[in-house]
Amino acid sequence: MKKISIVVPCHNEEASIPLFYKTVNEITETMKKKADFEFIFVNDGSTDKTLHELRNLADKDQRVHYISFSRNFGKESAMYAGLESSTGDYVTTMDADLQDPPSLLEEMFTILETEEYDCVATKSTNRKGYSFLRKFFTKWFYKVIGKISSIEMVPGARDFRLMTRQMVDAVLSMQEYNRYSKGLFSFVGFDTKWIEFEIEERVAGKTNFNFGKLFSYAVEGIVAFSTAPLVFAAIVGFVFCLIAVILITIIITKTLIWGDPVGGWPSMACIMFLVGGVQLFCTGIIGEYLSKTYLETKKRPIYIIKETEKNKRKNVI
Ligand code: UDP
Ligand code: MG
């Protein structure tokens, strides 16, 4: 019988975890003749009672494993840790908040078993529960990255997917520190079938991604999967050089013909601000790539484990 590992990153999900477990457990019951299951919850430095909930689940159910980080490393690191310790023939990644319906799991499993796909991924047709601003920027982000990256980024793609062991191993073989999974899953290739569904609102708790976090996640995605901004910086520099040559020619000619009347300082000040701004912007773009390279060269661990169900701390509530 095939085994499915369910990887669940959790950050401050004390209220969602019992509901998640209950719902997914029902699915595993209905699928028990087809597959075995293991749960791998990753506690990503939660400050609420998430760890407590996970310890309880691990006590109650042999199939439940958990990894608890020494601090918050981010969802990407949590997914990586979960994938790394998974042992199933198939691995699925799911959010703890039940926004993605686990009921799709059976269909996804059947597709992998009967068709020639290596992965079944999901995308949402709506963005229920997300703010207008977030929807707006997400839409634009996908438009931009779609144009400047050679890797296919599917708009509305969720992190909920079921993959074969072969694909999981390929994803794990990429040990970069700055992880943008949507790109990494796409980068490894393999045949992916996309299925659509309507996203639900969070069952409990609140989103972990505020605007600032999402913005840096978007920058991460762009920097990790496109070098177009560097080309853009170079082109802007080139265009400004051309403008400068033209302006110099005009100014010299004017001075030679009409002399050198003092004037035009407001326009000069404007030009200085503009060029200064463009230079800083382009330096910033280069800095962004440089900083990512800097972080990669340090080879810091992607996550650090403090506790698992095997070395559970005694006498703690
Ligand atoms: N998450 C995590 N670490 C973080 C932020 C989020 O493990 O630093 C988990 C979170 O517990 C949830 C999933 O990632 O299971 C998706 O987070 P959330 O639902 O807050 O994101 P949204 O649906 O708003 O994009
Ligand atoms: Mg969510």
Short mmCIF file of C-alpha atoms and ligand atoms in Angstrom, two decimals:
data_model
loop_
_atom_site.label_atom_id
_atom_site.label_comp_id
_atom_site.label_asym_id
_atom_site.label_seq_id
_atom_site.Cartn_x
_atom_site.Cartn_y
_atom_site.Cartn_z
CA MET A 1 0.00 0.00 0.00
CA LYS A 2 1.23 3.50 -0.79
CA LYS A 3 2.00 5.94 1.99
CA ILE A 4 1.05 9.62 1.91
CA SER A 5 2.88 12.16 4.06
CA ILE A 6 0.91 15.25 4.98
CA VAL A 7 3.23 18.19 5.67
CA VAL A 8 1.67 21.07 7.56
CA PRO A 9 3.58 24.28 8.40
CA CYS A 10 2.11 25.92 11.49
CA HIS A 11 2.70 29.34 12.93
CA ASN A 12 0.35 30.37 15.72
CA GLU A 13 -2.33 27.90 14.70
CA GLU A 14 -3.49 26.67 18.12
CA ALA A 15 -7.13 27.15 17.13
CA SER A 16 -6.84 25.67 13.64
CA ILE A 17 -4.86 22.52 14.44
CA PRO A 18 -7.63 20.51 16.19
CA LEU A 19 -10.07 21.42 13.41
CA PHE A 20 -7.51 20.58 10.75
CA TYR A 21 -6.69 17.23 12.32
CA LYS A 22 -10.36 16.34 12.70
CA THR A 23 -11.15 17.12 9.06
CA VAL A 24 -8.09 15.46 7.59
CA ASN A 25 -8.48 12.45 9.84
CA GLU A 26 -11.89 11.85 8.34
CA ILE A 27 -10.33 11.89 4.89
CA THR A 28 -7.67 9.40 5.95
CA GLU A 29 -10.47 7.17 7.30
CA THR A 30 -12.30 7.17 3.99
CA MET A 31 -9.04 6.47 2.16
CA LYS A 32 -7.70 3.88 4.57
CA LYS A 33 -8.15 0.99 2.14
CA LYS A 34 -6.10 2.83 -0.46
CA ALA A 35 -3.23 4.42 1.43
CA ASP A 36 -1.40 4.76 4.74
CA PHE A 37 -0.81 8.21 6.16
CA GLU A 38 1.65 10.14 8.28
CA PHE A 39 1.23 13.69 9.50
CA ILE A 40 4.25 15.95 9.78
CA PHE A 41 3.40 19.17 11.54
CA VAL A 42 6.11 21.80 11.63
CA ASN A 43 5.83 24.30 14.45
CA ASP A 44 7.49 27.37 13.04
CA GLY A 45 8.33 29.29 16.21
CA SER A 46 4.75 29.80 17.36
CA THR A 47 4.18 32.00 20.37
CA ASP A 48 0.80 30.48 21.25
CA LYS A 49 -0.12 26.92 22.30
CA THR A 50 0.55 25.35 18.89
CA LEU A 51 3.31 23.12 20.26
CA HIS A 52 1.05 22.00 23.08
CA GLU A 53 -1.61 20.98 20.56
CA LEU A 54 0.96 19.09 18.51
CA ARG A 55 2.27 17.21 21.54
CA ASN A 56 -1.30 16.16 22.36
CA LEU A 57 -1.90 14.93 18.84
CA ALA A 58 1.36 12.99 18.78
CA ASP A 59 0.38 11.31 22.06
CA LYS A 60 -3.02 10.39 20.69
CA ASP A 61 -2.11 9.27 17.20
CA GLN A 62 0.96 7.24 16.22
CA ARG A 63 0.86 8.64 12.71
CA VAL A 64 1.45 12.17 13.95
CA HIS A 65 5.01 13.51 13.95
CA TYR A 66 6.04 17.02 14.67
CA ILE A 67 9.11 19.18 14.32
CA SER A 68 9.37 22.29 16.42
CA PHE A 69 11.78 25.03 15.37
CA SER A 70 13.96 27.03 17.74
CA ARG A 71 12.38 30.22 16.36
CA ASN A 72 10.26 31.44 13.45
CA PHE A 73 12.07 30.60 10.21
CA GLY A 74 9.19 31.28 7.84
CA LYS A 75 6.77 29.08 5.94
CA GLU A 76 9.27 28.16 3.25
CA SER A 77 11.71 26.74 5.79
CA ALA A 78 8.87 24.91 7.54
CA MET A 79 7.82 23.28 4.28
CA TYR A 80 11.41 22.30 3.55
CA ALA A 81 11.81 20.69 6.99
CA GLY A 82 8.53 18.84 6.55
CA LEU A 83 9.46 17.53 3.12
CA GLU A 84 12.88 16.51 4.38
CA SER A 85 11.53 14.34 7.17
CA SER A 86 8.66 12.89 5.16
CA THR A 87 8.90 9.19 4.32
CA GLY A 88 5.83 8.66 2.14
CA ASP A 89 5.66 7.59 -1.49
CA TYR A 90 3.55 10.67 -2.02
CA VAL A 91 3.83 13.92 -0.12
CA THR A 92 1.28 16.66 0.21
CA THR A 93 1.78 20.14 1.64
CA MET A 94 -1.23 21.77 3.26
CA ASP A 95 -1.87 24.95 5.22
CA ALA A 96 -3.19 24.43 8.72
CA ASP A 97 -6.08 26.85 8.29
CA LEU A 98 -8.19 24.60 6.00
CA GLN A 99 -8.34 27.26 3.29
CA ASP A 100 -7.52 24.46 0.87
CA PRO A 101 -10.10 21.67 1.01
CA PRO A 102 -8.47 18.37 2.11
CA SER A 103 -11.41 16.60 0.47
CA LEU A 104 -9.51 17.01 -2.83
CA LEU A 105 -6.82 14.67 -1.58
CA GLU A 106 -8.57 11.51 -2.74
CA GLU A 107 -9.01 12.86 -6.25
CA MET A 108 -5.39 14.00 -6.34
CA PHE A 109 -4.20 10.60 -5.17
CA THR A 110 -6.27 8.82 -7.83
CA ILE A 111 -4.79 11.05 -10.54
CA LEU A 112 -1.23 10.23 -9.50
CA GLU A 113 -2.03 6.53 -9.28
CA THR A 114 -3.80 6.22 -12.59
CA GLU A 115 -2.43 8.94 -14.85
CA GLU A 116 1.07 9.82 -15.92
CA TYR A 117 1.57 12.80 -13.68
CA ASP A 118 4.21 13.41 -11.02
CA CYS A 119 2.33 16.11 -9.22
CA VAL A 120 -1.19 17.39 -8.77
CA ALA A 121 -1.21 21.06 -7.83
CA THR A 122 -4.11 23.31 -6.98
CA LYS A 123 -5.04 26.84 -7.86
CA SER A 124 -7.90 28.88 -6.52
CA THR A 125 -10.47 30.53 -8.71
CA ASN A 126 -11.23 33.18 -6.10
CA ARG A 127 -9.39 34.90 -3.26
CA LYS A 128 -12.01 34.85 -0.56
CA GLY A 129 -10.85 36.13 2.79
CA TYR A 130 -8.06 38.30 1.38
CA SER A 131 -8.12 42.09 1.34
CA PHE A 132 -8.70 44.16 -1.80
CA LEU A 133 -5.15 45.53 -1.67
CA ARG A 134 -3.69 42.06 -1.42
CA LYS A 135 -5.75 40.79 -4.36
CA PHE A 136 -4.69 43.80 -6.42
CA PHE A 137 -0.97 43.42 -5.75
CA THR A 138 -1.06 39.64 -6.14
CA LYS A 139 -2.60 40.03 -9.56
CA TRP A 140 0.12 42.47 -10.60
CA PHE A 141 2.87 40.39 -9.11
CA TYR A 142 1.89 37.41 -11.28
CA LYS A 143 1.67 39.62 -14.35
CA VAL A 144 5.16 41.01 -13.77
CA ILE A 145 6.86 37.77 -12.82
CA GLY A 146 5.14 35.99 -15.71
CA LYS A 147 6.83 38.43 -18.08
CA ILE A 148 10.31 38.53 -16.58
CA SER A 149 10.88 34.96 -15.50
CA SER A 150 11.44 31.96 -17.72
CA ILE A 151 9.94 29.76 -15.01
CA GLU A 152 6.19 29.35 -15.23
CA MET A 153 4.36 30.90 -12.28
CA VAL A 154 0.69 30.01 -12.25
CA PRO A 155 -1.58 32.80 -10.99
CA GLY A 156 -3.70 31.70 -8.05
CA ALA A 157 -1.41 28.72 -7.36
CA ARG A 158 -1.71 27.43 -3.81
CA ASP A 159 0.92 25.59 -1.82
CA PHE A 160 -1.50 22.64 -1.60
CA ARG A 161 -0.16 19.89 -3.84
CA LEU A 162 0.51 16.15 -3.91
CA MET A 163 3.86 15.04 -5.28
CA THR A 164 5.68 11.81 -5.94
CA ARG A 165 8.77 10.96 -3.89
CA GLN A 166 10.90 11.53 -6.98
CA MET A 167 9.71 15.12 -7.28
CA VAL A 168 10.08 15.77 -3.55
CA ASP A 169 13.68 14.55 -3.71
CA ALA A 170 14.31 16.89 -6.62
CA VAL A 171 12.92 19.84 -4.63
CA LEU A 172 15.02 18.84 -1.63
CA SER A 173 18.15 18.67 -3.76
CA MET A 174 17.91 22.44 -4.15
CA GLN A 175 19.32 23.60 -0.88
CA GLU A 176 19.26 27.32 -1.43
CA TYR A 177 18.72 29.52 1.58
CA ASN A 178 16.33 31.98 -0.08
CA ARG A 179 13.51 29.64 -0.92
CA TYR A 180 10.61 30.60 -3.10
CA SER A 181 8.78 27.28 -3.37
CA LYS A 182 6.32 28.22 -6.06
CA GLY A 183 9.33 28.80 -8.31
CA LEU A 184 11.25 25.77 -7.05
CA PHE A 185 8.34 23.41 -7.74
CA SER A 186 8.13 24.81 -11.21
CA PHE A 187 11.90 24.72 -11.71
CA VAL A 188 12.23 20.99 -11.05
CA GLY A 189 9.88 20.29 -13.93
CA PHE A 190 7.99 16.97 -13.95
CA ASP A 191 4.41 16.70 -15.16
CA THR A 192 1.97 18.67 -13.09
CA LYS A 193 -1.79 18.55 -13.37
CA TRP A 194 -3.56 21.68 -12.15
CA ILE A 195 -6.95 21.43 -10.56
CA GLU A 196 -9.10 24.37 -9.54
CA PHE A 197 -11.21 24.95 -6.50
CA GLU A 198 -12.85 27.75 -4.56
CA ILE A 199 -10.83 28.82 -1.61
CA GLU A 200 -12.43 28.90 1.85
CA GLU A 201 -11.99 31.46 4.56
CA ARG A 202 -9.64 30.58 7.39
CA VAL A 203 -11.31 28.26 9.95
CA ALA A 204 -9.70 30.04 12.88
CA GLY A 205 -6.90 32.43 13.74
CA LYS A 206 -5.67 35.10 11.40
CA THR A 207 -3.33 35.37 8.43
CA ASN A 208 0.40 35.38 9.13
CA PHE A 209 1.19 37.47 6.09
CA ASN A 210 0.85 41.21 6.43
CA PHE A 211 1.59 43.57 3.57
CA GLY A 212 5.29 44.00 4.43
CA LYS A 213 5.88 40.24 4.63
CA LEU A 214 4.11 39.65 1.34
CA PHE A 215 6.07 42.40 -0.34
CA SER A 216 9.40 40.92 0.67
CA TYR A 217 8.11 37.48 -0.39
CA ALA A 218 7.32 38.94 -3.81
CA VAL A 219 10.79 40.50 -4.05
CA GLU A 220 12.26 37.15 -3.04
CA GLY A 221 10.38 35.45 -5.86
CA ILE A 222 11.55 37.95 -8.43
CA VAL A 223 15.18 38.01 -7.32
CA ALA A 224 15.30 34.20 -7.10
CA PHE A 225 13.81 33.53 -10.52
CA SER A 226 14.68 36.46 -12.75
CA THR A 227 17.66 38.63 -13.50
CA ALA A 228 15.54 41.01 -15.57
CA PRO A 229 15.70 43.81 -12.95
CA LEU A 230 19.51 43.89 -13.41
CA VAL A 231 19.09 44.26 -17.15
CA PHE A 232 16.48 46.93 -16.48
CA ALA A 233 18.98 48.83 -14.29
CA ALA A 234 21.59 48.64 -17.02
CA ILE A 235 19.13 49.83 -19.66
CA VAL A 236 17.99 52.77 -17.52
CA GLY A 237 21.66 53.70 -17.03
CA PHE A 238 22.25 53.55 -20.77
CA VAL A 239 19.18 55.67 -21.57
CA PHE A 240 20.26 58.31 -19.08
CA CYS A 241 23.75 58.40 -20.63
CA LEU A 242 22.17 59.00 -24.04
CA ILE A 243 20.01 61.79 -22.64
CA ALA A 244 23.11 63.32 -21.03
CA VAL A 245 25.03 63.29 -24.34
CA ILE A 246 22.12 64.99 -26.11
CA LEU A 247 21.73 67.58 -23.35
CA ILE A 248 25.47 68.33 -23.29
CA THR A 249 25.47 68.88 -27.05
CA ILE A 250 22.47 71.23 -26.84
CA ILE A 251 23.93 73.19 -23.90
CA ILE A 252 27.36 73.60 -25.50
CA THR A 253 25.81 74.72 -28.79
CA LYS A 254 23.50 77.17 -27.04
CA THR A 255 26.37 78.60 -24.99
CA LEU A 256 28.55 79.05 -28.06
CA ILE A 257 25.77 80.79 -29.99
CA TRP A 258 24.06 82.88 -27.30
CA GLY A 259 26.75 83.21 -24.63
CA ASP A 260 26.36 82.01 -21.06
CA PRO A 261 23.47 83.69 -19.28
CA VAL A 262 23.08 82.45 -15.70
CA GLY A 263 19.77 80.71 -15.36
CA GLY A 264 18.09 77.36 -15.51
CA TRP A 265 19.06 76.29 -11.99
CA PRO A 266 15.56 75.00 -11.11
CA SER A 267 15.66 72.60 -14.05
CA MET A 268 19.21 71.67 -13.05
CA ALA A 269 18.07 70.85 -9.52
CA CYS A 270 15.23 68.72 -10.90
CA ILE A 271 17.61 66.79 -13.14
CA MET A 272 20.00 66.19 -10.25
CA PHE A 273 17.22 64.80 -8.09
CA LEU A 274 15.94 62.61 -10.89
CA VAL A 275 19.31 61.20 -11.84
CA GLY A 276 20.28 60.77 -8.18
CA GLY A 277 17.04 58.90 -7.56
CA VAL A 278 17.45 56.63 -10.55
CA GLN A 279 21.01 55.83 -9.51
CA LEU A 280 19.98 54.91 -5.99
CA PHE A 281 17.10 52.81 -7.31
CA CYS A 282 19.40 50.88 -9.62
CA THR A 283 22.03 50.46 -6.92
CA GLY A 284 19.22 49.16 -4.71
CA ILE A 285 18.32 46.53 -7.32
CA ILE A 286 21.92 45.40 -7.53
CA GLY A 287 22.13 45.45 -3.73
CA GLU A 288 19.12 43.15 -3.52
CA TYR A 289 20.86 40.51 -5.66
CA LEU A 290 24.12 41.01 -3.83
CA SER A 291 22.47 40.55 -0.43
CA LYS A 292 20.85 37.30 -1.56
CA THR A 293 24.21 36.08 -2.85
CA TYR A 294 25.77 37.08 0.47
CA LEU A 295 23.20 35.06 2.40
CA GLU A 296 23.68 32.04 0.12
CA THR A 297 27.46 32.05 0.53
CA LYS A 298 27.16 31.86 4.30
CA LYS A 299 25.44 28.47 3.97
CA ARG A 300 23.42 28.96 7.10
CA PRO A 301 20.96 26.18 7.95
CA ILE A 302 17.46 26.63 6.53
CA TYR A 303 15.96 25.74 9.93
CA ILE A 304 17.00 24.66 13.42
CA ILE A 305 15.05 22.05 15.35
CA LYS A 306 14.42 22.38 19.06
CA GLU A 307 12.03 19.51 19.66
CA THR A 308 10.35 16.60 17.87
CA GLU A 309 7.99 13.91 19.14
CA LYS A 310 11.06 11.73 19.72
CA ASN A 311 12.77 14.10 22.11
CA LYS A 312 9.68 15.56 23.65
CA ARG A 313 10.33 17.64 26.69
CA LYS A 314 9.08 15.99 29.86
CA ASN A 315 6.81 17.64 32.39
CA VAL A 316 5.73 20.47 30.24
CA ILE A 317 2.16 21.42 29.57
N1 UDP B 1 3.11 29.77 8.30
C1 UDP B 1 4.31 29.31 8.83
N2 UDP B 1 5.28 30.22 9.14
C2 UDP B 1 5.13 31.57 8.94
C3 UDP B 1 3.90 32.00 8.39
C4 UDP B 1 2.93 31.08 8.06
O1 UDP B 1 4.50 28.11 9.01
O2 UDP B 1 6.04 32.33 9.26
C5 UDP B 1 2.04 28.78 7.96
C6 UDP B 1 0.69 29.05 8.60
O3 UDP B 1 0.60 28.49 9.88
C7 UDP B 1 -0.27 28.38 7.63
C8 UDP B 1 0.43 28.59 6.29
O4 UDP B 1 1.79 28.86 6.58
O5 UDP B 1 -0.41 27.00 7.87
C9 UDP B 1 -0.18 29.72 5.48
O6 UDP B 1 -0.23 30.90 6.27
P1 UDP B 1 -1.47 31.88 6.26
O7 UDP B 1 -2.75 31.11 6.23
O8 UDP B 1 -1.30 32.82 7.40
O9 UDP B 1 -1.25 32.64 4.91
P2 UDP B 1 -2.31 33.16 3.87
O10 UDP B 1 -3.35 32.10 3.68
O11 UDP B 1 -2.87 34.41 4.47
O12 UDP B 1 -1.50 33.40 2.64
MG MG B 2 -4.24 30.86 4.89
#
